[in-house]
Amino acid sequence: MELAMTMVAASSPASRFVGFGHHTTTTTLRYDHDQRRRPCSWTGIEKKIPFPRNRIASASAYPRFLSQLNKDSPRPKTYQEVTKSARQMFAREISIQSKDSEISIAKVLFYIAAEDEAFMSFNRERDAQSLMNERESTQDQSDPSETDAEELLQLDGKCISDWLSEIDAISKDVEAELVSRDIGCHMVQVLEAVNVVLFDLRGFKRTSITLDPEHSYLHSVLNCRRSTAFLISVIYIEVCKRLDVPIVGSPVGEDFLIWPKTEYPEELFKVTSGQSLFSIANGRCVDDPGSMASDLTAKSLQDLDIATNRDIIGIALANLIRLHWRRATKSSPGLMLTSPLSQLNNISSSNCPLLRPQDLRLAIAAAERLLILQPHNWALRRDLGMMLYYDRQYGEAVQELSICMAFAPPEEEAVLKSFVERLHLLRLISSLKPLGSDRLTVP
């Protein structure tokens, strides 16, 4: 399916550019734009081959951390409603019944952020309640079930529609910039106007990869205006879509590159006013000799796999898995997800390293959502199972790894089988009461 929206004759100043046509590209895409070895293994890609439409049984349809929201938690129903609603709306938006071109990348990324924010808010409120020594405080007693589901999803005090309006406002600023210049709407002028609004007037900046979650969620990027090139490119695509300017993209090395959709790629590399269309859209990485982007030509551009909307969402989720796993393992740098598979004789609950629980569970949630996109990606399911092992959710880990074995290559299946057998034992041991726990004690 195509990434970009079909061009229409519209009243928008940007809708009448010249020299660009349409074509359809079939994609097979890696979900990691860094080809170097990494400690995490969700970088491989699921091949796009037809599978039966029946879905694999999995707990990923609902966030696993909901089990933590017990009756003693502050406002448990509110958090349950928010996280369930966010996951359900995410799944509905990217379901196989949806045409790829009709999927709203921005809306899906806001759903992802809303679920994670609800989990972090739950942890913050639970911690605050502990510090207050469970002192009574005024709580909102309204019944969330009586509220529109999407209205429950609040991000920094705004609902999803408000955040979508933020992107609408940027596109209107671009239109105003074009009108103020009183210029024709050739693609060069349109992209220059987008750059002026995004980077000069609104102050967005591309940053290097960081461990700061603020740079990894779309709503917080719209607030702080700092992010990696990938999310800036997503904003660029969304703004141009509202201007009826189709923009496509592809991961190239460590970068996610975007360009106007065209049947004449040589037009992208023609230098006008000191810059080509390709460099206007992608910034300095195009001129960096250390970047694979600097080697691209009109011919090599045609060989790239164009990312679909689902692919872009997959990249965002893979980035979140990587971010939260690295944060979770901060006290054990370099810890690999699959290390226990090669150390079967040392598997025990006491040997399992202690990781930061909130970040580990956020990584698990991102992997669950990515599995909704790629239910037959055995490597991703293996990694989810290993994260559940690190989180000491042995029963859930057994479930995911057992499903994984049905799709894994024979050599991987043998390793997983031995590991799952040991997990069954760990699961049994962890369910037993400590010796003497039920003995009577003298007061």
GROMACS .gro file of C-alpha atoms in nm, residues 8-326:
model
  319
    8VAL     CA    1  -0.636   1.623  -0.506
    9ALA     CA    2  -0.715   1.956  -0.663
   10ALA     CA    3  -0.767   2.169  -0.353
   11SER     CA    4  -0.777   2.533  -0.259
   12SER     CA    5  -0.464   2.493  -0.047
   13PRO     CA    6  -0.175   2.705  -0.181
   14ALA     CA    7   0.043   2.394  -0.167
   15SER     CA    8  -0.186   2.174  -0.373
   16ARG     CA    9  -0.081   2.295  -0.716
   17PHE     CA   10   0.290   2.211  -0.736
   18VAL     CA   11   0.434   2.077  -1.061
   19GLY     CA   12   0.650   1.794  -1.188
   20PHE     CA   13   0.560   1.502  -0.965
   21GLY     CA   14   0.366   1.185  -1.046
   22HIS     CA   15   0.250   0.867  -0.878
   23HIS     CA   16   0.371   0.512  -0.852
   24THR     CA   17   0.312   0.219  -0.622
   25THR     CA   18   0.595   0.040  -0.444
   26THR     CA   19   0.585  -0.298  -0.270
   27THR     CA   20   0.792  -0.292   0.046
   28THR     CA   21   0.993  -0.531   0.256
   29LEU     CA   22   1.133  -0.323   0.536
   30ARG     CA   23   1.370  -0.356   0.830
   31TYR     CA   24   1.228  -0.199   1.144
   32ASP     CA   25   1.568  -0.076   1.257
   33HIS     CA   26   1.752   0.193   1.070
   34ASP     CA   27   2.079   0.117   1.246
   35GLN     CA   28   2.245  -0.179   1.075
   36ARG     CA   29   2.511  -0.223   1.344
   37ARG     CA   30   2.490  -0.502   1.602
   38ARG     CA   31   2.269  -0.411   1.894
   39PRO     CA   32   2.190  -0.587   2.220
   40CYS     CA   33   1.826  -0.618   2.117
   41SER     CA   34   1.703  -0.842   1.839
   42TRP     CA   35   1.377  -0.692   1.717
   43THR     CA   36   1.579  -0.537   1.430
   44GLY     CA   37   1.506  -0.820   1.194
   45ILE     CA   38   1.212  -0.793   0.975
   46GLU     CA   39   0.907  -0.992   0.925
   47LYS     CA   40   0.878  -1.088   0.560
   48LYS     CA   41   0.557  -0.975   0.401
   49ILE     CA   42   0.411  -1.309   0.298
   50PRO     CA   43   0.047  -1.406   0.316
   51PHE     CA   44  -0.057  -1.568   0.641
   52PRO     CA   45  -0.396  -1.699   0.746
   53ARG     CA   46  -0.618  -1.428   0.882
   54ASN     CA   47  -0.670  -1.604   1.214
   55ARG     CA   48  -0.473  -1.428   1.485
   56ILE     CA   49  -0.231  -1.597   1.723
   57ALA     CA   50  -0.361  -1.620   2.078
   58SER     CA   51  -0.171  -1.360   2.275
   59ALA     CA   52  -0.210  -1.139   2.577
   60SER     CA   53  -0.092  -0.840   2.376
   61ALA     CA   54  -0.447  -0.722   2.307
   62TYR     CA   55  -0.450  -0.575   2.657
   63PRO     CA   56  -0.160  -0.420   2.850
   64ARG     CA   57  -0.016  -0.675   3.094
   65PHE     CA   58   0.050  -0.414   3.360
   66LEU     CA   59  -0.327  -0.382   3.415
   67SER     CA   60  -0.292  -0.664   3.668
   68GLN     CA   61  -0.106  -0.418   3.891
   69LEU     CA   62  -0.405  -0.186   3.915
   70ASN     CA   63  -0.563  -0.353   4.213
   71LYS     CA   64  -0.837  -0.229   4.438
   72ASP     CA   65  -0.585  -0.063   4.669
   73SER     CA   66  -0.445   0.153   4.389
   74PRO     CA   67  -0.554   0.515   4.352
   75ARG     CA   68  -0.832   0.548   4.095
   76PRO     CA   69  -0.773   0.201   3.948
   77LYS     CA   70  -1.075   0.214   3.721
   78THR     CA   71  -0.958   0.536   3.557
   79TYR     CA   72  -0.620   0.389   3.465
   80GLN     CA   73  -0.772   0.062   3.352
   81GLU     CA   74  -1.015   0.243   3.125
   82VAL     CA   75  -0.744   0.464   2.976
   83THR     CA   76  -0.495   0.186   2.907
   84LYS     CA   77  -0.758  -0.051   2.769
   85SER     CA   78  -0.908   0.221   2.549
   86ALA     CA   79  -0.568   0.329   2.418
   87ARG     CA   80  -0.467  -0.028   2.330
   88GLN     CA   81  -0.804  -0.105   2.169
   89MET     CA   82  -0.801   0.212   1.958
   90PHE     CA   83  -0.441   0.142   1.855
   91ALA     CA   84  -0.537  -0.212   1.746
   92ARG     CA   85  -0.847  -0.091   1.562
   93GLU     CA   86  -0.659   0.181   1.373
   94ILE     CA   87  -0.388  -0.055   1.242
   95SER     CA   88  -0.610  -0.363   1.195
   96ILE     CA   89  -0.591  -0.567   0.875
   97GLN     CA   90  -0.934  -0.431   0.783
   98SER     CA   91  -0.787  -0.078   0.754
   99LYS     CA   92  -0.636   0.039   0.428
  100ASP     CA   93  -0.279   0.149   0.489
  101SER     CA   94  -0.338   0.487   0.327
  102GLU     CA   95  -0.626   0.552   0.569
  103ILE     CA   96  -0.420   0.491   0.884
  104SER     CA   97  -0.338   0.812   1.071
  105ILE     CA   98   0.025   0.784   1.182
  106ALA     CA   99  -0.012   1.078   1.420
  107LYS     CA  100  -0.326   0.941   1.584
  108VAL     CA  101  -0.167   0.598   1.637
  109LEU     CA  102   0.144   0.754   1.793
  110PHE     CA  103  -0.078   0.955   2.027
  111TYR     CA  104  -0.259   0.634   2.131
  112ILE     CA  105   0.081   0.478   2.210
  113ALA     CA  106   0.180   0.782   2.417
  114ALA     CA  107  -0.154   0.786   2.601
  115GLU     CA  108  -0.120   0.425   2.715
  116ASP     CA  109   0.238   0.476   2.835
  117GLU     CA  110   0.151   0.805   3.004
  118ALA     CA  111  -0.135   0.637   3.191
  119PHE     CA  112   0.105   0.373   3.321
  120MET     CA  113   0.362   0.633   3.430
  121SER     CA  114   0.089   0.846   3.591
  122PHE     CA  115  -0.033   0.542   3.780
  123ASN     CA  116   0.319   0.484   3.915
  124ARG     CA  117   0.362   0.850   4.009
  125GLU     CA  118   0.028   0.861   4.190
  126ARG     CA  119   0.095   0.532   4.368
  127ASP     CA  120   0.432   0.664   4.486
  128ALA     CA  121   0.274   0.990   4.600
  129GLN     CA  122   0.007   0.800   4.789
  130SER     CA  123   0.274   0.600   4.971
  131LEU     CA  124   0.457   0.918   5.067
  132MET     CA  125   0.132   1.064   5.199
  133ASN     CA  126   0.100   0.755   5.420
  134GLU     CA  127  -0.228   0.668   5.251
  135ARG     CA  128  -0.382   0.991   5.374
  136GLU     CA  129  -0.728   1.056   5.234
  137SER     CA  130  -0.736   1.302   4.948
  138THR     CA  131  -1.000   1.429   4.713
  139GLN     CA  132  -1.027   1.211   4.406
  140ASP     CA  133  -1.230   1.237   4.091
  141GLN     CA  134  -1.512   0.990   4.145
  142SER     CA  135  -1.664   1.021   3.798
  143ASP     CA  136  -1.729   0.697   3.613
  144PRO     CA  137  -1.496   0.682   3.311
  145SER     CA  138  -1.728   0.438   3.137
  146GLU     CA  139  -1.974   0.724   3.091
  147THR     CA  140  -1.715   0.931   2.905
  148ASP     CA  141  -1.629   0.906   2.538
  149ALA     CA  142  -1.337   0.660   2.515
  150GLU     CA  143  -1.105   0.890   2.321
  151GLU     CA  144  -1.173   1.177   2.561
  152LEU     CA  145  -1.019   0.961   2.836
  153LEU     CA  146  -0.683   0.971   2.660
  154GLN     CA  147  -0.525   1.284   2.802
  155LEU     CA  148  -0.169   1.386   2.717
  156ASP     CA  149  -0.037   1.681   2.915
  157GLY     CA  150  -0.395   1.793   2.975
  158LYS     CA  151  -0.502   1.774   2.610
  159CYS     CA  152  -0.710   1.511   2.434
  160ILE     CA  153  -0.604   1.342   2.108
  161SER     CA  154  -0.810   1.578   1.891
  162ASP     CA  155  -0.633   1.877   2.048
  163TRP     CA  156  -0.294   1.729   1.962
  164LEU     CA  157  -0.406   1.660   1.606
  165SER     CA  158  -0.513   2.025   1.590
  166GLU     CA  159  -0.156   2.121   1.682
  167ILE     CA  160  -0.037   1.959   1.359
  168ASP     CA  161  -0.325   2.123   1.169
  169ALA     CA  162  -0.207   2.460   1.302
  170ILE     CA  163   0.146   2.401   1.170
  171SER     CA  164   0.011   2.326   0.822
  172LYS     CA  165  -0.200   2.645   0.833
  173ASP     CA  166   0.110   2.842   0.925
  174VAL     CA  167   0.280   2.698   0.616
  175GLU     CA  168  -0.013   2.808   0.400
  176ALA     CA  169   0.010   3.157   0.551
  177GLU     CA  170   0.384   3.163   0.480
  178LEU     CA  171   0.321   3.077   0.115
  179VAL     CA  172   0.049   3.341   0.081
  180SER     CA  173   0.268   3.607   0.244
  181ARG     CA  174   0.543   3.540  -0.009
  182ASP     CA  175   0.299   3.567  -0.298
  183ILE     CA  176   0.489   3.295  -0.480
  184GLY     CA  177   0.401   3.011  -0.711
  185CYS     CA  178   0.364   2.670  -0.558
  186HIS     CA  179   0.653   2.477  -0.704
  187MET     CA  180   0.761   2.196  -0.473
  188VAL     CA  181   1.084   2.375  -0.378
  189GLN     CA  182   0.892   2.674  -0.242
  190VAL     CA  183   0.646   2.450  -0.057
  191LEU     CA  184   0.920   2.256   0.123
  192GLU     CA  185   1.113   2.575   0.195
  193ALA     CA  186   0.798   2.716   0.358
  194VAL     CA  187   0.758   2.398   0.566
  195ASN     CA  188   1.120   2.434   0.681
  196VAL     CA  189   1.073   2.802   0.770
  197VAL     CA  190   0.767   2.726   0.984
  198LEU     CA  191   0.904   2.411   1.150
  199PHE     CA  192   1.265   2.509   1.212
  200ASP     CA  193   1.274   2.891   1.209
  201LEU     CA  194   0.936   3.008   1.339
  202ARG     CA  195   0.852   2.715   1.570
  203GLY     CA  196   1.207   2.618   1.658
  204PHE     CA  197   1.202   2.241   1.598
  205LYS     CA  198   1.548   2.083   1.609
  206ARG     CA  199   1.682   1.742   1.518
  207THR     CA  200   1.887   1.586   1.798
  208SER     CA  201   2.110   1.283   1.826
  209ILE     CA  202   1.968   0.963   1.975
  210THR     CA  203   1.912   1.009   2.349
  211LEU     CA  204   1.768   0.817   2.642
  212ASP     CA  205   1.520   1.097   2.712
  213PRO     CA  206   1.159   0.974   2.664
  214GLU     CA  207   1.057   1.336   2.603
  215HIS     CA  208   1.220   1.309   2.260
  216SER     CA  209   1.047   0.979   2.178
  217TYR     CA  210   0.672   1.052   2.204
  218LEU     CA  211   0.496   1.264   1.945
  219HIS     CA  212   0.302   1.486   2.187
  220SER     CA  213   0.611   1.570   2.393
  221VAL     CA  214   0.808   1.646   2.075
  222LEU     CA  215   0.536   1.892   1.973
  223ASN     CA  216   0.585   2.053   2.316
  224CYS     CA  217   0.963   2.053   2.356
  225ARG     CA  218   1.035   2.076   1.979
  226ARG     CA  219   1.339   1.852   2.008
  227SER     CA  220   1.361   1.499   1.874
  228THR     CA  221   1.554   1.253   1.666
  229ALA     CA  222   1.527   1.294   1.290
  230PHE     CA  223   1.271   1.013   1.273
  231LEU     CA  224   0.992   1.184   1.468
  232ILE     CA  225   1.071   1.520   1.307
  233SER     CA  226   1.024   1.341   0.973
  234VAL     CA  227   0.689   1.204   1.093
  235ILE     CA  228   0.575   1.558   1.176
  236TYR     CA  229   0.702   1.670   0.833
  237ILE     CA  230   0.499   1.395   0.663
  238GLU     CA  231   0.185   1.478   0.861
  239VAL     CA  232   0.212   1.851   0.790
  240CYS     CA  233   0.265   1.794   0.417
  241LYS     CA  234  -0.024   1.547   0.405
  242ARG     CA  235  -0.252   1.825   0.526
  243LEU     CA  236  -0.119   2.041   0.243
  244ASP     CA  237  -0.197   1.767  -0.012
  245VAL     CA  238   0.177   1.721  -0.069
  246PRO     CA  239   0.257   1.347  -0.068
  247ILE     CA  240   0.582   1.270   0.114
  248VAL     CA  241   0.733   0.921   0.131
  249GLY     CA  242   1.021   0.786   0.336
  250SER     CA  243   1.258   0.499   0.398
  251PRO     CA  244   1.512   0.399   0.664
  252VAL     CA  245   1.866   0.435   0.529
  253GLY     CA  246   2.144   0.337   0.766
  254GLU     CA  247   2.089   0.529   1.089
  255ASP     CA  248   1.858   0.783   0.924
  256PHE     CA  249   1.496   0.790   0.818
  257LEU     CA  250   1.490   0.986   0.493
  258ILE     CA  251   1.189   1.153   0.336
  259TRP     CA  252   1.123   1.309  -0.004
  260PRO     CA  253   0.830   1.422  -0.221
  261LYS     CA  254   0.669   1.134  -0.405
  262THR     CA  255   0.766   1.153  -0.770
  263GLU     CA  256   0.810   0.954  -1.088
  264TYR     CA  257   1.114   1.168  -1.168
  265PRO     CA  258   1.365   1.117  -0.884
  266GLU     CA  259   1.636   1.312  -1.065
  267GLU     CA  260   1.431   1.624  -0.988
  268LEU     CA  261   1.497   1.567  -0.617
  269PHE     CA  262   1.872   1.609  -0.659
  270LYS     CA  263   1.875   1.922  -0.876
  271VAL     CA  264   2.026   2.210  -0.680
  272THR     CA  265   1.812   2.525  -0.666
  273SER     CA  266   1.913   2.825  -0.453
  274GLY     CA  267   2.201   2.621  -0.314
  275GLN     CA  268   1.990   2.323  -0.205
  276SER     CA  269   1.820   2.022  -0.358
  277LEU     CA  270   1.469   1.911  -0.267
  278PHE     CA  271   1.622   1.606  -0.102
  279SER     CA  272   1.847   1.811   0.126
  280ILE     CA  273   1.568   2.059   0.208
  281ALA     CA  274   1.354   1.775   0.343
  282ASN     CA  275   1.629   1.588   0.529
  283GLY     CA  276   1.868   1.848   0.664
  284ARG     CA  277   2.238   1.811   0.730
  285CYS     CA  278   2.259   1.431   0.722
  286VAL     CA  279   2.252   1.449   0.340
  287ASP     CA  280   2.584   1.637   0.342
  288ASP     CA  281   2.746   1.428   0.617
  289PRO     CA  282   3.016   1.204   0.463
  290GLY     CA  283   2.965   0.956   0.748
  291SER     CA  284   2.597   0.912   0.663
  292MET     CA  285   2.466   0.664   0.407
  293ALA     CA  286   2.230   0.941   0.298
  294SER     CA  287   2.521   1.132   0.143
  295ASP     CA  288   2.578   0.850  -0.109
  296LEU     CA  289   2.223   0.843  -0.244
  297THR     CA  290   2.154   0.928  -0.606
  298ALA     CA  291   1.838   0.938  -0.816
  299LYS     CA  292   1.906   0.579  -0.927
  300SER     CA  293   1.979   0.436  -0.582
  301LEU     CA  294   1.676   0.617  -0.439
  302GLN     CA  295   1.452   0.409  -0.666
  303ASP     CA  296   1.592   0.090  -0.510
  304LEU     CA  297   1.485   0.188  -0.157
  305ASP     CA  298   1.183   0.025   0.005
  306ILE     CA  299   0.915   0.288   0.062
  307ALA     CA  300   0.778   0.273   0.416
  308THR     CA  301   0.405   0.220   0.452
  309ASN     CA  302   0.211   0.382   0.734
  310ARG     CA  303   0.225   0.053   0.924
  311ASP     CA  304   0.602   0.038   0.867
  312ILE     CA  305   0.648   0.387   1.012
  313ILE     CA  306   0.443   0.293   1.318
  314GLY     CA  307   0.657  -0.021   1.347
  315ILE     CA  308   0.976   0.185   1.343
  316ALA     CA  309   0.836   0.412   1.616
  317LEU     CA  310   0.754   0.110   1.834
  318ALA     CA  311   1.094  -0.054   1.772
  319ASN     CA  312   1.257   0.272   1.878
  320LEU     CA  313   1.050   0.272   2.199
  321ILE     CA  314   1.149  -0.087   2.276
  322ARG     CA  315   1.514   0.006   2.229
  323LEU     CA  316   1.481   0.324   2.437
  324HIS     CA  317   1.308   0.161   2.734
  325TRP     CA  318   1.526  -0.152   2.727
  326ARG     CA  319   1.840   0.063   2.741
   0.00000   0.00000   0.00000
